[in-house]
Amino acid sequence: MQTLTLTKPDDWHHHLRDGAALATTVPFAARSFGRAIAMPNLSPPVTTAALAVAYRERILAHLPPGSAFEPLMTLYLTDFTTRADVAAAADSGVVAACKLYPKGATTNSHGGVSDVAKIADALDEMEKRQLLLLVHGEATGDVDIFDREPTFLEDTFKPVARRYPNLRIVLEHASTKEAAAYILNGPPNVAATVTPQHLLFNRNDMLAGGLKPHLYCMPILKAEADRAAMAAAVTSGSPKFFLGTDSAPHEYLKKESACGCAGVFSAHAPLELYALAFERAGALDKLEGFASFHGPDFYGRPRSAETVALRREAWTVPAEYPFAEGRLVPLMHGEELPWKLDAPPAALPGPRCPAAKKPRT
C-alpha cells in the first residue's frame, strides 16, 4: 500500500496552550484535523462558558488562511462547579464537554476536583444536557505512579459510570491493560482515547539506557504488557476507542531540567505516528475507524465529508520547532517515519538531544 486515504480525522484530546504558543500549536492541529477538543487546563483554567468563548476566539485568530478547523471547547471542573455553570456551558453552543482533573494529577490541575461527590450536581446537569465528561483517569495521593490508572478505575471511574448511565464518559489517554479490558467490556456510556506514545512505547523506552525526557508524560508510559494490550484493543476495531493525541507541548528547557514537565508533543505528525502503530500491528484497515469514525459517533457529531491522504514516503522528524520564545522538541525527533501527510514546517537548525529509542515492533 503506497497511499492511505482517510476520512479527515478529529483529535478528541489536544493541548493548544495559550498566548504566543498558539502561533505554533494551532497551525499544527489544523494541518491534520478537522476538529479538536481543546483542553481547559490553562493558567487560569477555563472554568466558565465566558472563558471558553474567549479562548475559542484566541484559537481562531491563529488559524491559517482558508482553514476550516474547528476547536471544540471544554469546561474545567472544580469542587465549586455548579449546575448553573454547566447549563451556561451547554447553552453557549461552543462547549462540547467538561473535563475532570483529579486535584494535583497533572499539569495545571491544582484547581481540579478533590472528590467527585462535590460535583454530583454538575454531573447530573451534564447528563441532562448531554455534555460529555472527559476524565484524566489517575488517582492521586499515596499511590504508586504506575498504579494510578487502575486505582482510579476501581475507586472513581466505574462508580461514576454506574451512577450516571446516560452520561457519556471518556477515559482519556488510556494506558493500562486494565483500562483496555474495562472499556472493551464496559457499559455503552464509556469510551477511551489513546495517544500515539502509549501505542508505540513502553517505560523501558523512556528509562532504559538513560532518561528520555521527551517521552515523559502523564499517564506515565507503562509496561510492555500494557502497551500490547492497549494496541490490541485499539486495533480490534472496537468503536469504544478513538483518536486523542494528548499533544502537550512544553518549551524544551522545561522538559530537559531537574524537574521536567510531563507532556509529549505529537501534533507535528499525529496521523503518521498512528499509521506506524497500526501498521506494526498489521491493522492499517482499522485506522480510519479509530481516527475518523468512532470519535464523532460517540460525541454524536457528523463525520467529516473531507478526506486526507498519507503516502508511503520516508522522512526524518526535525530536531525541534519554534515555540513561543523558545524551542519545542517533538516526539520521535531525529527518527525516520515511513508515512507522510505533507511536508512539515521547517525545523530550527541542529538537534539538541539524542533521538528517542525506536518504537517496538
PDB file of C-alpha atoms in Angstrom, residues 106-342:
ATOM      1  CA  THR A 106      -1.105  16.594  36.089  1.00  0.00           C
ATOM      2  CA  THR A 107      -0.196  19.969  34.552  1.00  0.00           C
ATOM      3  CA  ASN A 108      -2.259  22.857  35.998  1.00  0.00           C
ATOM      4  CA  SER A 109      -4.566  20.508  37.898  1.00  0.00           C
ATOM      5  CA  HIS A 110      -4.105  22.116  41.315  1.00  0.00           C
ATOM      6  CA  GLY A 111      -7.587  23.607  40.946  1.00  0.00           C
ATOM      7  CA  GLY A 112      -9.132  20.293  39.946  1.00  0.00           C
ATOM      8  CA  VAL A 113     -11.644  18.085  41.730  1.00  0.00           C
ATOM      9  CA  SER A 114     -10.676  16.743  45.155  1.00  0.00           C
ATOM     10  CA  ASP A 115     -13.706  14.456  45.492  1.00  0.00           C
ATOM     11  CA  VAL A 116     -16.271  13.599  42.820  1.00  0.00           C
ATOM     12  CA  ALA A 117     -19.000  13.792  45.456  1.00  0.00           C
ATOM     13  CA  LYS A 118     -18.503  17.560  45.372  1.00  0.00           C
ATOM     14  CA  ILE A 119     -19.528  17.738  41.692  1.00  0.00           C
ATOM     15  CA  ALA A 120     -22.583  15.469  41.907  1.00  0.00           C
ATOM     16  CA  ASP A 121     -24.960  18.254  40.896  1.00  0.00           C
ATOM     17  CA  ALA A 122     -22.719  19.264  37.986  1.00  0.00           C
ATOM     18  CA  LEU A 123     -22.555  15.669  36.741  1.00  0.00           C
ATOM     19  CA  ASP A 124     -26.314  15.359  36.991  1.00  0.00           C
ATOM     20  CA  GLU A 125     -26.760  18.520  34.916  1.00  0.00           C
ATOM     21  CA  MET A 126     -24.215  17.284  32.371  1.00  0.00           C
ATOM     22  CA  GLU A 127     -26.158  14.052  31.990  1.00  0.00           C
ATOM     23  CA  LYS A 128     -29.363  16.008  31.394  1.00  0.00           C
ATOM     24  CA  ARG A 129     -27.715  18.433  28.955  1.00  0.00           C
ATOM     25  CA  GLN A 130     -25.800  15.720  27.049  1.00  0.00           C
ATOM     26  CA  LEU A 131     -22.410  17.276  27.751  1.00  0.00           C
ATOM     27  CA  LEU A 132     -19.687  14.646  27.809  1.00  0.00           C
ATOM     28  CA  LEU A 133     -17.445  14.020  30.797  1.00  0.00           C
ATOM     29  CA  LEU A 134     -13.750  13.742  29.905  1.00  0.00           C
ATOM     30  CA  VAL A 135     -11.622  12.199  32.630  1.00  0.00           C
ATOM     31  CA  HIS A 136      -7.941  12.298  33.437  1.00  0.00           C
ATOM     32  CA  GLY A 137      -8.090   8.846  34.973  1.00  0.00           C
ATOM     33  CA  GLU A 138      -5.390   8.804  37.625  1.00  0.00           C
ATOM     34  CA  ALA A 139      -5.621   8.558  41.387  1.00  0.00           C
ATOM     35  CA  THR A 140      -3.550  10.957  43.450  1.00  0.00           C
ATOM     36  CA  GLY A 141      -2.128  10.745  46.928  1.00  0.00           C
ATOM     37  CA  ASP A 142      -0.077   7.808  48.180  1.00  0.00           C
ATOM     38  CA  VAL A 143      -0.499   5.615  45.073  1.00  0.00           C
ATOM     39  CA  ASP A 144       2.389   4.231  43.041  1.00  0.00           C
ATOM     40  CA  ILE A 145       2.666   6.180  39.793  1.00  0.00           C
ATOM     41  CA  PHE A 146       2.319   3.013  37.704  1.00  0.00           C
ATOM     42  CA  ASP A 147      -0.864   2.016  39.601  1.00  0.00           C
ATOM     43  CA  ARG A 148      -2.686   5.325  39.455  1.00  0.00           C
ATOM     44  CA  GLU A 149      -4.874   4.472  36.452  1.00  0.00           C
ATOM     45  CA  PRO A 150      -6.084   1.048  37.686  1.00  0.00           C
ATOM     46  CA  THR A 151      -6.716   2.520  41.136  1.00  0.00           C
ATOM     47  CA  PHE A 152      -8.750   5.396  39.707  1.00  0.00           C
ATOM     48  CA  LEU A 153     -10.722   2.986  37.528  1.00  0.00           C
ATOM     49  CA  GLU A 154     -11.878   0.976  40.532  1.00  0.00           C
ATOM     50  CA  ASP A 155     -12.318   3.775  43.058  1.00  0.00           C
ATOM     51  CA  THR A 156     -13.796   6.538  40.905  1.00  0.00           C
ATOM     52  CA  PHE A 157     -14.393   5.860  37.212  1.00  0.00           C
ATOM     53  CA  LYS A 158     -16.511   2.717  37.465  1.00  0.00           C
ATOM     54  CA  PRO A 159     -18.760   4.070  40.251  1.00  0.00           C
ATOM     55  CA  VAL A 160     -19.407   7.281  38.279  1.00  0.00           C
ATOM     56  CA  ALA A 161     -20.229   5.293  35.134  1.00  0.00           C
ATOM     57  CA  ARG A 162     -22.722   3.186  37.104  1.00  0.00           C
ATOM     58  CA  ARG A 163     -24.317   6.165  38.844  1.00  0.00           C
ATOM     59  CA  TYR A 164     -24.778   8.170  35.621  1.00  0.00           C
ATOM     60  CA  PRO A 165     -25.678   5.575  32.950  1.00  0.00           C
ATOM     61  CA  ASN A 166     -26.763   8.232  30.439  1.00  0.00           C
ATOM     62  CA  LEU A 167     -23.651  10.359  30.857  1.00  0.00           C
ATOM     63  CA  ARG A 168     -21.143   9.693  28.096  1.00  0.00           C
ATOM     64  CA  ILE A 169     -17.732   9.376  29.733  1.00  0.00           C
ATOM     65  CA  VAL A 170     -14.327   9.270  28.054  1.00  0.00           C
ATOM     66  CA  LEU A 171     -11.306   7.829  29.822  1.00  0.00           C
ATOM     67  CA  GLU A 172      -8.619   9.946  28.240  1.00  0.00           C
ATOM     68  CA  HIS A 173      -5.141   8.702  27.323  1.00  0.00           C
ATOM     69  CA  ALA A 174      -5.903   5.151  28.480  1.00  0.00           C
ATOM     70  CA  SER A 175      -2.617   3.382  29.162  1.00  0.00           C
ATOM     71  CA  THR A 176      -3.041   0.070  31.001  1.00  0.00           C
ATOM     72  CA  LYS A 177      -4.241  -3.464  30.334  1.00  0.00           C
ATOM     73  CA  GLU A 178      -6.914  -2.936  32.997  1.00  0.00           C
ATOM     74  CA  ALA A 179      -8.275   0.096  31.155  1.00  0.00           C
ATOM     75  CA  ALA A 180      -8.231  -1.731  27.826  1.00  0.00           C
ATOM     76  CA  ALA A 181     -10.251  -4.634  29.262  1.00  0.00           C
ATOM     77  CA  TYR A 182     -12.742  -2.429  31.087  1.00  0.00           C
ATOM     78  CA  ILE A 183     -13.504  -0.153  28.161  1.00  0.00           C
ATOM     79  CA  LEU A 184     -13.856  -3.109  25.762  1.00  0.00           C
ATOM     80  CA  ASN A 185     -16.308  -4.896  28.053  1.00  0.00           C
ATOM     81  CA  GLY A 186     -17.787  -1.991  29.975  1.00  0.00           C
ATOM     82  CA  PRO A 187     -21.164  -0.258  29.677  1.00  0.00           C
ATOM     83  CA  PRO A 188     -22.117   1.587  26.477  1.00  0.00           C
ATOM     84  CA  ASN A 189     -21.681   5.032  28.043  1.00  0.00           C
ATOM     85  CA  VAL A 190     -17.879   4.668  28.377  1.00  0.00           C
ATOM     86  CA  ALA A 191     -15.144   5.038  25.775  1.00  0.00           C
ATOM     87  CA  ALA A 192     -11.448   5.928  25.684  1.00  0.00           C
ATOM     88  CA  THR A 193      -8.929   7.966  23.751  1.00  0.00           C
ATOM     89  CA  VAL A 194      -5.433   6.582  23.229  1.00  0.00           C
ATOM     90  CA  THR A 195      -2.250   8.501  22.418  1.00  0.00           C
ATOM     91  CA  PRO A 196       0.413   7.539  19.873  1.00  0.00           C
ATOM     92  CA  GLN A 197       3.085   7.311  22.569  1.00  0.00           C
ATOM     93  CA  HIS A 198       1.084   4.758  24.565  1.00  0.00           C
ATOM     94  CA  LEU A 199       0.773   2.624  21.424  1.00  0.00           C
ATOM     95  CA  LEU A 200       4.410   2.896  20.334  1.00  0.00           C
ATOM     96  CA  PHE A 201       6.474   2.989  23.536  1.00  0.00           C
ATOM     97  CA  ASN A 202       6.752   1.438  26.975  1.00  0.00           C
ATOM     98  CA  ARG A 203       8.509   2.512  30.155  1.00  0.00           C
ATOM     99  CA  ASN A 204      11.767   0.810  29.157  1.00  0.00           C
ATOM    100  CA  ASP A 205      11.900   3.069  26.103  1.00  0.00           C
ATOM    101  CA  MET A 206      11.714   6.050  28.428  1.00  0.00           C
ATOM    102  CA  LEU A 207      14.062   4.851  31.185  1.00  0.00           C
ATOM    103  CA  ALA A 208      16.488   2.179  29.976  1.00  0.00           C
ATOM    104  CA  GLY A 209      19.880   3.436  28.822  1.00  0.00           C
ATOM    105  CA  GLY A 210      19.227   6.945  30.118  1.00  0.00           C
ATOM    106  CA  LEU A 211      16.165   9.073  30.794  1.00  0.00           C
ATOM    107  CA  LYS A 212      14.379  10.388  27.684  1.00  0.00           C
ATOM    108  CA  PRO A 213      12.512  13.467  28.928  1.00  0.00           C
ATOM    109  CA  HIS A 214      10.551  13.888  25.704  1.00  0.00           C
ATOM    110  CA  LEU A 215       8.830  10.544  26.355  1.00  0.00           C
ATOM    111  CA  TYR A 216       7.785  11.609  29.859  1.00  0.00           C
ATOM    112  CA  CYS A 217       4.040  12.170  30.069  1.00  0.00           C
ATOM    113  CA  MET A 218       1.088  11.679  32.381  1.00  0.00           C
ATOM    114  CA  PRO A 219      -0.131   8.982  32.500  1.00  0.00           C
ATOM    115  CA  ILE A 220       3.431   7.716  32.503  1.00  0.00           C
ATOM    116  CA  LEU A 221       4.387   5.035  29.981  1.00  0.00           C
ATOM    117  CA  LYS A 222       3.665   1.591  31.364  1.00  0.00           C
ATOM    118  CA  ALA A 223       4.963  -1.977  30.986  1.00  0.00           C
ATOM    119  CA  GLU A 224       5.144  -3.743  27.639  1.00  0.00           C
ATOM    120  CA  ALA A 225       2.126  -5.862  28.608  1.00  0.00           C
ATOM    121  CA  ASP A 226       0.093  -2.672  28.986  1.00  0.00           C
ATOM    122  CA  ARG A 227       1.260  -1.243  25.669  1.00  0.00           C
ATOM    123  CA  ALA A 228       0.488  -4.508  23.897  1.00  0.00           C
ATOM    124  CA  ALA A 229      -2.967  -4.784  25.476  1.00  0.00           C
ATOM    125  CA  MET A 230      -3.816  -1.220  24.513  1.00  0.00           C
ATOM    126  CA  ALA A 231      -2.581  -1.741  20.944  1.00  0.00           C
ATOM    127  CA  ALA A 232      -4.656  -4.916  20.644  1.00  0.00           C
ATOM    128  CA  ALA A 233      -7.789  -3.164  21.910  1.00  0.00           C
ATOM    129  CA  VAL A 234      -7.359  -0.144  19.651  1.00  0.00           C
ATOM    130  CA  THR A 235      -6.641  -2.192  16.525  1.00  0.00           C
ATOM    131  CA  SER A 236      -9.508  -4.602  17.216  1.00  0.00           C
ATOM    132  CA  GLY A 237     -11.911  -2.217  15.509  1.00  0.00           C
ATOM    133  CA  SER A 238     -13.920  -1.609  18.688  1.00  0.00           C
ATOM    134  CA  PRO A 239     -15.869   1.659  18.367  1.00  0.00           C
ATOM    135  CA  LYS A 240     -15.150   2.409  22.034  1.00  0.00           C
ATOM    136  CA  PHE A 241     -11.611   3.604  21.268  1.00  0.00           C
ATOM    137  CA  PHE A 242     -10.775   6.692  19.250  1.00  0.00           C
ATOM    138  CA  LEU A 243      -8.026   9.169  18.469  1.00  0.00           C
ATOM    139  CA  GLY A 244      -6.856  11.580  21.153  1.00  0.00           C
ATOM    140  CA  THR A 245      -3.239  12.626  20.843  1.00  0.00           C
ATOM    141  CA  ASP A 246      -2.940  14.447  24.161  1.00  0.00           C
ATOM    142  CA  SER A 247      -0.345  16.508  22.298  1.00  0.00           C
ATOM    143  CA  ALA A 248       1.049  18.606  25.125  1.00  0.00           C
ATOM    144  CA  PRO A 249       3.873  20.998  24.220  1.00  0.00           C
ATOM    145  CA  HIS A 250       6.404  22.362  26.679  1.00  0.00           C
ATOM    146  CA  GLU A 251       9.385  24.542  25.834  1.00  0.00           C
ATOM    147  CA  TYR A 252      12.442  22.252  25.779  1.00  0.00           C
ATOM    148  CA  LEU A 253      14.096  23.777  28.863  1.00  0.00           C
ATOM    149  CA  LYS A 254      11.011  22.814  30.855  1.00  0.00           C
ATOM    150  CA  LYS A 255      11.418  19.232  29.666  1.00  0.00           C
ATOM    151  CA  GLU A 256      15.204  18.958  29.928  1.00  0.00           C
ATOM    152  CA  SER A 257      15.523  20.053  33.526  1.00  0.00           C
ATOM    153  CA  ALA A 258      16.000  18.669  37.031  1.00  0.00           C
ATOM    154  CA  CYS A 259      12.204  18.561  37.395  1.00  0.00           C
ATOM    155  CA  GLY A 260      10.913  18.195  33.851  1.00  0.00           C
ATOM    156  CA  CYS A 261       7.310  18.817  32.848  1.00  0.00           C
ATOM    157  CA  ALA A 262       5.072  15.937  31.788  1.00  0.00           C
ATOM    158  CA  GLY A 263       3.826  16.084  28.212  1.00  0.00           C
ATOM    159  CA  VAL A 264       4.647  14.771  24.747  1.00  0.00           C
ATOM    160  CA  PHE A 265       4.323  16.946  21.643  1.00  0.00           C
ATOM    161  CA  SER A 266       2.950  14.829  18.767  1.00  0.00           C
ATOM    162  CA  ALA A 267       0.946  17.323  16.702  1.00  0.00           C
ATOM    163  CA  HIS A 268       3.747  17.617  14.143  1.00  0.00           C
ATOM    164  CA  ALA A 269       2.934  14.128  12.775  1.00  0.00           C
ATOM    165  CA  PRO A 270      -0.053  12.570  14.568  1.00  0.00           C
ATOM    166  CA  LEU A 271      -1.507  10.616  11.673  1.00  0.00           C
ATOM    167  CA  GLU A 272       1.922   9.427  10.627  1.00  0.00           C
ATOM    168  CA  LEU A 273       2.558   8.145  14.171  1.00  0.00           C
ATOM    169  CA  TYR A 274      -0.773   6.352  14.427  1.00  0.00           C
ATOM    170  CA  ALA A 275      -0.266   4.835  10.970  1.00  0.00           C
ATOM    171  CA  LEU A 276       3.068   3.456  12.174  1.00  0.00           C
ATOM    172  CA  ALA A 277       1.404   1.894  15.230  1.00  0.00           C
ATOM    173  CA  PHE A 278      -1.428   0.366  13.219  1.00  0.00           C
ATOM    174  CA  GLU A 279       0.914  -0.914  10.531  1.00  0.00           C
ATOM    175  CA  ARG A 280       3.140  -2.593  13.112  1.00  0.00           C
ATOM    176  CA  ALA A 281       0.006  -4.309  14.441  1.00  0.00           C
ATOM    177  CA  GLY A 282      -0.989  -5.406  10.917  1.00  0.00           C
ATOM    178  CA  ALA A 283      -4.189  -3.384  11.171  1.00  0.00           C
ATOM    179  CA  LEU A 284      -3.976  -0.439   8.769  1.00  0.00           C
ATOM    180  CA  ASP A 285      -7.507  -1.282   7.667  1.00  0.00           C
ATOM    181  CA  LYS A 286      -8.712  -0.358  11.177  1.00  0.00           C
ATOM    182  CA  LEU A 287      -7.041   3.057  11.281  1.00  0.00           C
ATOM    183  CA  GLU A 288      -9.849   5.022   9.627  1.00  0.00           C
ATOM    184  CA  GLY A 289     -12.443   3.828  12.122  1.00  0.00           C
ATOM    185  CA  PHE A 290     -10.233   4.777  15.072  1.00  0.00           C
ATOM    186  CA  ALA A 291      -9.132   8.113  13.607  1.00  0.00           C
ATOM    187  CA  SER A 292     -12.220   9.303  11.766  1.00  0.00           C
ATOM    188  CA  PHE A 293     -15.426   7.491  12.786  1.00  0.00           C
ATOM    189  CA  HIS A 294     -15.519   6.325  16.400  1.00  0.00           C
ATOM    190  CA  GLY A 295     -14.958   9.754  17.977  1.00  0.00           C
ATOM    191  CA  PRO A 296     -17.658  11.664  16.083  1.00  0.00           C
ATOM    192  CA  ASP A 297     -20.059   8.766  16.594  1.00  0.00           C
ATOM    193  CA  PHE A 298     -19.556   8.725  20.372  1.00  0.00           C
ATOM    194  CA  TYR A 299     -19.829  12.512  20.594  1.00  0.00           C
ATOM    195  CA  GLY A 300     -22.971  12.473  18.437  1.00  0.00           C
ATOM    196  CA  ARG A 301     -21.409  14.685  15.775  1.00  0.00           C
ATOM    197  CA  PRO A 302     -21.287  14.218  11.998  1.00  0.00           C
ATOM    198  CA  ARG A 303     -18.312  12.534  10.391  1.00  0.00           C
ATOM    199  CA  SER A 304     -16.228  14.709   8.126  1.00  0.00           C
ATOM    200  CA  ALA A 305     -17.066  14.933   4.430  1.00  0.00           C
ATOM    201  CA  GLU A 306     -13.388  15.654   3.615  1.00  0.00           C
ATOM    202  CA  THR A 307     -10.516  13.232   3.187  1.00  0.00           C
ATOM    203  CA  VAL A 308      -6.778  13.271   3.789  1.00  0.00           C
ATOM    204  CA  ALA A 309      -4.094  11.082   2.269  1.00  0.00           C
ATOM    205  CA  LEU A 310      -0.996   9.541   3.785  1.00  0.00           C
ATOM    206  CA  ARG A 311       1.623   8.399   1.330  1.00  0.00           C
ATOM    207  CA  ARG A 312       4.420   5.951   1.933  1.00  0.00           C
ATOM    208  CA  GLU A 313       7.466   8.211   1.971  1.00  0.00           C
ATOM    209  CA  ALA A 314      10.270   8.026   4.481  1.00  0.00           C
ATOM    210  CA  TRP A 315      11.146  11.299   6.192  1.00  0.00           C
ATOM    211  CA  THR A 316      13.088  12.347   9.261  1.00  0.00           C
ATOM    212  CA  VAL A 317      11.310  14.147  12.088  1.00  0.00           C
ATOM    213  CA  PRO A 318      13.001  17.527  12.740  1.00  0.00           C
ATOM    214  CA  ALA A 319      15.002  18.012  15.902  1.00  0.00           C
ATOM    215  CA  GLU A 320      12.895  20.954  17.025  1.00  0.00           C
ATOM    216  CA  TYR A 321      10.340  23.598  16.073  1.00  0.00           C
ATOM    217  CA  PRO A 322       9.951  27.271  17.070  1.00  0.00           C
ATOM    218  CA  PHE A 323       7.674  27.652  20.082  1.00  0.00           C
ATOM    219  CA  ALA A 324       6.709  30.962  21.709  1.00  0.00           C
ATOM    220  CA  GLU A 325      10.039  32.448  22.852  1.00  0.00           C
ATOM    221  CA  GLY A 326      11.896  29.145  22.741  1.00  0.00           C
ATOM    222  CA  ARG A 327      12.026  25.752  21.096  1.00  0.00           C
ATOM    223  CA  LEU A 328       9.909  22.616  21.065  1.00  0.00           C
ATOM    224  CA  VAL A 329      11.216  19.047  20.702  1.00  0.00           C
ATOM    225  CA  PRO A 330       8.703  16.710  19.008  1.00  0.00           C
ATOM    226  CA  LEU A 331       8.022  13.033  19.575  1.00  0.00           C
ATOM    227  CA  MET A 332      10.500  10.830  17.679  1.00  0.00           C
ATOM    228  CA  HIS A 333      12.749  13.784  16.868  1.00  0.00           C
ATOM    229  CA  GLY A 334      15.580  12.674  14.620  1.00  0.00           C
ATOM    230  CA  GLU A 335      13.826   9.382  13.799  1.00  0.00           C
ATOM    231  CA  GLU A 336      12.523   8.228  10.436  1.00  0.00           C
ATOM    232  CA  LEU A 337       8.791   7.765   9.832  1.00  0.00           C
ATOM    233  CA  PRO A 338       7.513   5.717   6.866  1.00  0.00           C
ATOM    234  CA  TRP A 339       4.263   7.645   6.267  1.00  0.00           C
ATOM    235  CA  LYS A 340       3.878  11.313   5.375  1.00  0.00           C
ATOM    236  CA  LEU A 341       0.818  13.543   5.265  1.00  0.00           C
ATOM    237  CA  ASP A 342       2.611  16.545   3.795  1.00  0.00           C
TER     238      ASP A 342
END
